[in-house]
Amino acid sequence: MSQFNDLYGGGGGGYIGGSPYGGTGSPGGFGRKSETSHSLRPLTIHQLLNATQAHPDADWMLDDTEIGQVTIVAYIASVQTQATNSQYILDDGSGRIEARCWIDSSVEDNSEKLGIVEGANVRVLGSLKMFGNKKYINATNIRPVKSAEEIYFHILEAMTVTLIWEKGPPPRPGQNLQEVVPKGSQPTTSAYAAQSQQVAQDQFAHLAPLHRGIVTFMKSQPPNDAGVHVSAIARAVGGDAVSISNALDTLLDEGLVYSTIDESHFHLAL
């Protein structure tokens, strides 16, 4: 089992429920899914509380960046179980937020047996919602934290991901700081192609500049089983949607990248 599954609840170790707000007629347009709905970002509760929406049907934004699925690590301050859902008040030291896990009547509720009780530290996966001017997490998976190290790992990971979105990825060994493109600088193909000018040492030197820029950017991203979303690639290397799509098709044909959880996420075949 991969580290991703171990940390984020894969493999059946969690408490899973479905939301009745999955349909199109849900309050506040909860059924709408954006292109980032399959992405997963580690956050603190403070960051979730600072997220904003332009309107009820809009995607959630944090520091001008869309957020889709989220994961937090926190302790359960209180639990309230109702006929249709369990409500957890979560606290991670940066703030408090409610998480709702909807109960499947056909499945026995074994959350207490799993240790999902008041005072326990848990990892929660889900999406941020708003109902009655109150933010909450629509939880799809809740499981107990496996060790103290996971708490520290989550804090560091949330900080790292936030800094990467703000300042760009850290330089790799042998890469100059000037070659790392910070957020908001409107990078172009040439900016990332400049990272591959040492042709003799670059195993992708035979690729066209746009293709090489895509591969270089993907190599600079932190490990993620879900891969890199095409929107992140487009923002990093520039170019129009058709050019990016054609370049990815070429890289797929050459066996250099492959799609992961859907046709919009790609991983290097290295």
Coordinates of C-alpha atoms in Angstrom, one line a residue:
M1 CA 0.0 0.0 0.0
S2 CA 1.4 3.4 -0.9
Q3 CA 2.2 6.2 1.5
F4 CA -0.6 8.2 0.0
N5 CA -3.1 5.4 0.9
D6 CA -1.6 5.0 4.4
L7 CA -1.9 8.7 5.2
Y8 CA -5.1 9.6 3.5
G9 CA -7.3 6.7 4.5
G10 CA -7.2 4.3 1.5
G11 CA -7.5 0.6 2.0
G12 CA -10.7 0.5 4.2
G13 CA -9.3 1.9 7.4
G14 CA -11.8 4.8 7.7
Y15 CA -15.4 5.6 8.3
I16 CA -17.1 6.4 5.0
G17 CA -20.5 8.0 4.4
G18 CA -22.3 9.5 1.5
S19 CA -24.0 12.9 1.5
P20 CA -27.7 13.5 0.4
Y21 CA -26.4 16.8 -1.0
G22 CA -24.8 15.0 -4.0
G23 CA -27.7 15.8 -6.3
T24 CA -28.3 18.8 -8.4
G25 CA -31.2 20.1 -6.2
S26 CA -29.1 20.5 -3.0
P27 CA -29.0 23.6 -0.9
G28 CA -26.6 26.3 -2.2
G29 CA -25.7 24.3 -5.4
F30 CA -23.8 21.7 -3.5
G31 CA -24.0 19.2 -6.4
R32 CA -21.9 21.3 -8.7
K33 CA -18.4 19.9 -9.4
S34 CA -15.5 21.9 -10.7
E35 CA -12.5 20.7 -12.6
T36 CA -10.6 20.6 -9.3
S37 CA -13.1 18.4 -7.6
H38 CA -10.7 15.4 -7.7
S39 CA -7.7 17.3 -6.4
L40 CA -6.7 16.8 -2.7
R41 CA -5.0 19.5 -0.7
P42 CA -3.8 19.3 2.9
L43 CA -5.0 22.4 4.9
T44 CA -5.5 23.7 8.4
I45 CA -8.8 24.6 9.8
H46 CA -7.7 28.3 9.9
Q47 CA -7.2 28.1 6.1
L48 CA -10.6 26.5 5.5
L49 CA -12.2 29.3 7.5
N50 CA -10.4 31.8 5.4
A51 CA -11.6 30.3 2.1
T52 CA -14.1 32.3 0.1
Q53 CA -16.7 31.9 -2.7
A54 CA -17.7 34.5 -5.2
H55 CA -21.2 33.2 -5.1
P56 CA -22.9 30.0 -3.7
D57 CA -22.2 28.0 -6.9
A58 CA -18.6 29.2 -7.3
D59 CA -15.5 27.1 -6.5
W60 CA -13.9 27.7 -3.1
M61 CA -10.8 29.9 -3.3
L62 CA -7.8 30.3 -1.0
D63 CA -5.3 33.0 -1.8
D64 CA -6.5 33.2 -5.4
T65 CA -6.1 29.4 -5.8
E66 CA -9.0 27.0 -6.3
I67 CA -9.4 24.2 -3.7
G68 CA -11.3 21.0 -4.4
Q69 CA -11.2 18.0 -1.9
V70 CA -9.4 18.8 1.3
T71 CA -7.8 16.8 4.2
I72 CA -7.2 18.0 7.7
V73 CA -5.9 16.4 10.9
A74 CA -7.6 17.5 14.2
Y75 CA -9.0 16.2 17.4
I76 CA -12.7 15.7 18.0
A77 CA -14.0 18.2 20.5
S78 CA -17.5 16.8 20.5
V79 CA -19.7 14.3 18.7
Q80 CA -23.4 14.5 18.0
T81 CA -25.1 11.6 16.3
Q82 CA -28.5 12.0 14.5
A83 CA -30.6 9.7 12.4
T84 CA -29.1 10.7 9.1
N85 CA -25.6 12.0 10.0
S86 CA -22.9 12.3 12.7
Q87 CA -21.6 15.8 13.4
Y88 CA -18.0 16.3 14.7
I89 CA -16.6 19.5 16.0
L90 CA -13.0 19.5 15.0
D91 CA -10.1 21.5 16.5
D92 CA -6.5 21.5 15.2
G93 CA -5.2 24.4 17.3
S94 CA -5.8 26.9 14.5
G95 CA -9.5 27.0 14.7
R96 CA -12.7 24.9 14.9
I97 CA -15.0 23.6 12.2
E98 CA -17.8 21.1 12.0
A99 CA -17.6 17.9 9.9
R100 CA -20.7 16.0 8.9
C101 CA -20.5 12.4 7.9
W102 CA -23.7 11.0 6.4
I103 CA -24.9 7.6 7.7
D104 CA -25.6 4.8 5.2
S105 CA -28.6 3.0 6.8
S106 CA -27.5 -0.2 5.0
V107 CA -24.1 -0.2 6.8
E108 CA -23.6 -0.7 10.5
D109 CA -22.2 2.4 12.2
N110 CA -18.9 1.1 13.7
S111 CA -17.3 4.5 14.3
E112 CA -16.8 3.9 18.0
K113 CA -15.2 0.6 17.4
L114 CA -12.7 2.3 15.0
G115 CA -11.9 4.9 17.7
I116 CA -13.7 7.8 16.1
V117 CA -14.8 9.2 19.4
E118 CA -14.7 12.5 21.4
G119 CA -11.1 13.3 22.2
A120 CA -9.6 11.2 19.4
N121 CA -7.2 12.6 16.8
V122 CA -8.5 11.9 13.3
R123 CA -7.8 12.6 9.6
V124 CA -10.8 13.9 7.7
L125 CA -11.2 13.9 3.9
G126 CA -14.0 15.8 2.3
S127 CA -15.1 19.0 0.7
L128 CA -15.8 22.4 2.1
K129 CA -19.5 23.4 2.1
M130 CA -21.7 26.3 3.3
F131 CA -25.1 26.0 4.8
G132 CA -26.9 28.7 6.7
N133 CA -23.9 31.0 6.6
K134 CA -21.8 28.4 8.3
K135 CA -18.9 26.5 6.8
Y136 CA -18.5 22.8 7.4
I137 CA -16.7 19.8 5.9
N138 CA -18.8 17.3 4.0
A139 CA -16.8 14.3 5.1
T140 CA -16.3 11.3 2.9
N141 CA -13.7 9.6 5.1
I142 CA -12.8 9.9 8.8
R143 CA -10.3 7.6 10.4
P144 CA -8.2 7.7 13.6
V145 CA -4.6 9.2 13.3
K146 CA -2.1 6.3 13.3
S147 CA 0.7 8.1 15.1
A148 CA 1.9 11.4 16.4
E149 CA 4.2 11.7 13.4
E150 CA 1.2 11.9 11.1
I151 CA 0.0 15.1 12.9
Y152 CA 3.4 16.7 12.4
F153 CA 3.6 15.5 8.8
H154 CA 0.2 17.0 8.0
I155 CA 1.2 20.4 9.4
L156 CA 4.5 20.4 7.5
E157 CA 2.7 19.2 4.3
A158 CA 0.1 21.9 4.6
M159 CA 2.8 24.5 5.0
T160 CA 4.8 23.1 2.1
V161 CA 1.9 23.0 -0.4
T162 CA 0.9 26.6 0.6
L163 CA 4.4 27.9 0.0
I164 CA 4.6 26.1 -3.3
W165 CA 1.4 27.8 -4.5
E166 CA 2.7 31.2 -3.3
K167 CA 6.3 31.0 -4.4
G168 CA 6.6 28.2 -6.8
P169 CA 8.3 24.8 -6.3
P170 CA 11.7 24.7 -4.6
P171 CA 14.8 24.4 -6.7
R172 CA 16.0 20.9 -7.5
P173 CA 19.7 20.0 -7.0
G174 CA 21.7 22.0 -9.6
Q175 CA 18.8 24.4 -10.4
N176 CA 19.3 28.1 -9.9
L177 CA 16.8 30.0 -7.7
Q178 CA 16.1 32.3 -10.7
E179 CA 14.7 29.4 -12.6
V180 CA 11.9 28.8 -10.1
V181 CA 8.9 30.8 -11.3
P182 CA 6.9 32.3 -8.4
K183 CA 3.1 32.4 -8.4
G184 CA 1.6 35.4 -10.2
S185 CA 4.6 35.9 -12.5
Q186 CA 2.7 34.6 -15.5
P187 CA 5.3 32.0 -16.6
T188 CA 5.6 31.2 -20.2
T189 CA 6.9 28.2 -22.1
S190 CA 10.3 29.8 -22.4
A191 CA 10.6 30.3 -18.7
Y192 CA 10.3 26.6 -18.1
A193 CA 12.3 25.7 -21.2
A194 CA 15.2 27.7 -19.7
Q195 CA 15.4 25.0 -17.0
S196 CA 16.4 22.5 -19.7
Q197 CA 19.1 24.4 -21.5
Q198 CA 21.8 22.0 -20.4
V199 CA 21.0 19.7 -23.3
A200 CA 23.8 17.3 -22.8
Q201 CA 22.6 16.5 -19.3
D202 CA 18.9 16.5 -20.0
Q203 CA 17.3 13.2 -20.8
F204 CA 14.4 15.1 -22.4
A205 CA 16.6 17.2 -24.6
H206 CA 15.0 15.7 -27.7
L207 CA 11.6 17.0 -26.8
A208 CA 10.1 20.2 -28.2
P209 CA 10.3 23.2 -25.8
L210 CA 6.6 23.0 -24.8
H211 CA 6.9 19.2 -24.1
R212 CA 10.1 19.7 -22.2
G213 CA 8.6 22.5 -20.2
I214 CA 5.7 20.2 -19.2
V215 CA 8.0 17.4 -18.2
T216 CA 10.2 19.8 -16.3
F217 CA 7.3 21.2 -14.4
M218 CA 5.9 17.8 -13.5
K219 CA 9.3 16.7 -12.2
S220 CA 9.4 19.7 -9.9
Q221 CA 6.1 18.8 -8.2
P222 CA 6.0 17.0 -4.8
P223 CA 5.1 13.3 -4.9
N224 CA 1.4 12.8 -5.4
D225 CA -0.3 9.6 -6.4
A226 CA -3.1 11.6 -8.1
G227 CA -0.5 13.3 -10.4
V228 CA -0.6 16.8 -11.7
H229 CA -3.8 18.4 -12.9
V230 CA -3.8 19.8 -16.4
S231 CA -4.9 23.2 -15.2
A232 CA -1.8 23.4 -13.0
I233 CA 0.4 22.5 -16.0
A234 CA -1.3 25.1 -18.2
R235 CA -0.7 27.8 -15.5
A236 CA 3.0 26.8 -15.2
V237 CA 4.1 26.5 -18.8
G238 CA 1.7 28.8 -20.5
G239 CA 0.2 28.2 -24.0
D240 CA -3.4 27.7 -25.1
A241 CA -5.6 24.8 -24.2
V242 CA -5.2 23.1 -27.6
S243 CA -1.4 23.2 -27.5
I244 CA -1.3 21.8 -24.0
S245 CA -3.7 19.1 -24.9
N246 CA -1.8 18.1 -28.0
A247 CA 1.5 18.2 -26.1
L248 CA 0.1 15.8 -23.4
D249 CA -1.2 13.5 -26.1
T250 CA 2.2 13.3 -27.6
L251 CA 3.8 12.6 -24.2
L252 CA 1.2 9.9 -23.6
D253 CA 2.0 8.3 -27.0
E254 CA 5.7 8.3 -26.2
G255 CA 5.1 6.7 -22.9
L256 CA 6.5 9.6 -20.9
V257 CA 3.4 10.4 -18.9
Y258 CA 0.2 8.5 -18.1
S259 CA -3.2 9.6 -16.8
T260 CA -4.2 8.7 -13.2
I261 CA -7.5 9.2 -11.4
D262 CA -9.1 10.8 -14.5
E263 CA -8.3 12.2 -17.9
S264 CA -7.2 15.5 -16.4
H265 CA -4.5 14.2 -14.0
F266 CA -1.1 13.1 -15.3
H267 CA 1.9 11.4 -13.8
L268 CA 5.4 11.1 -15.1
A269 CA 6.3 7.5 -16.2
L270 CA 9.6 7.5 -14.5

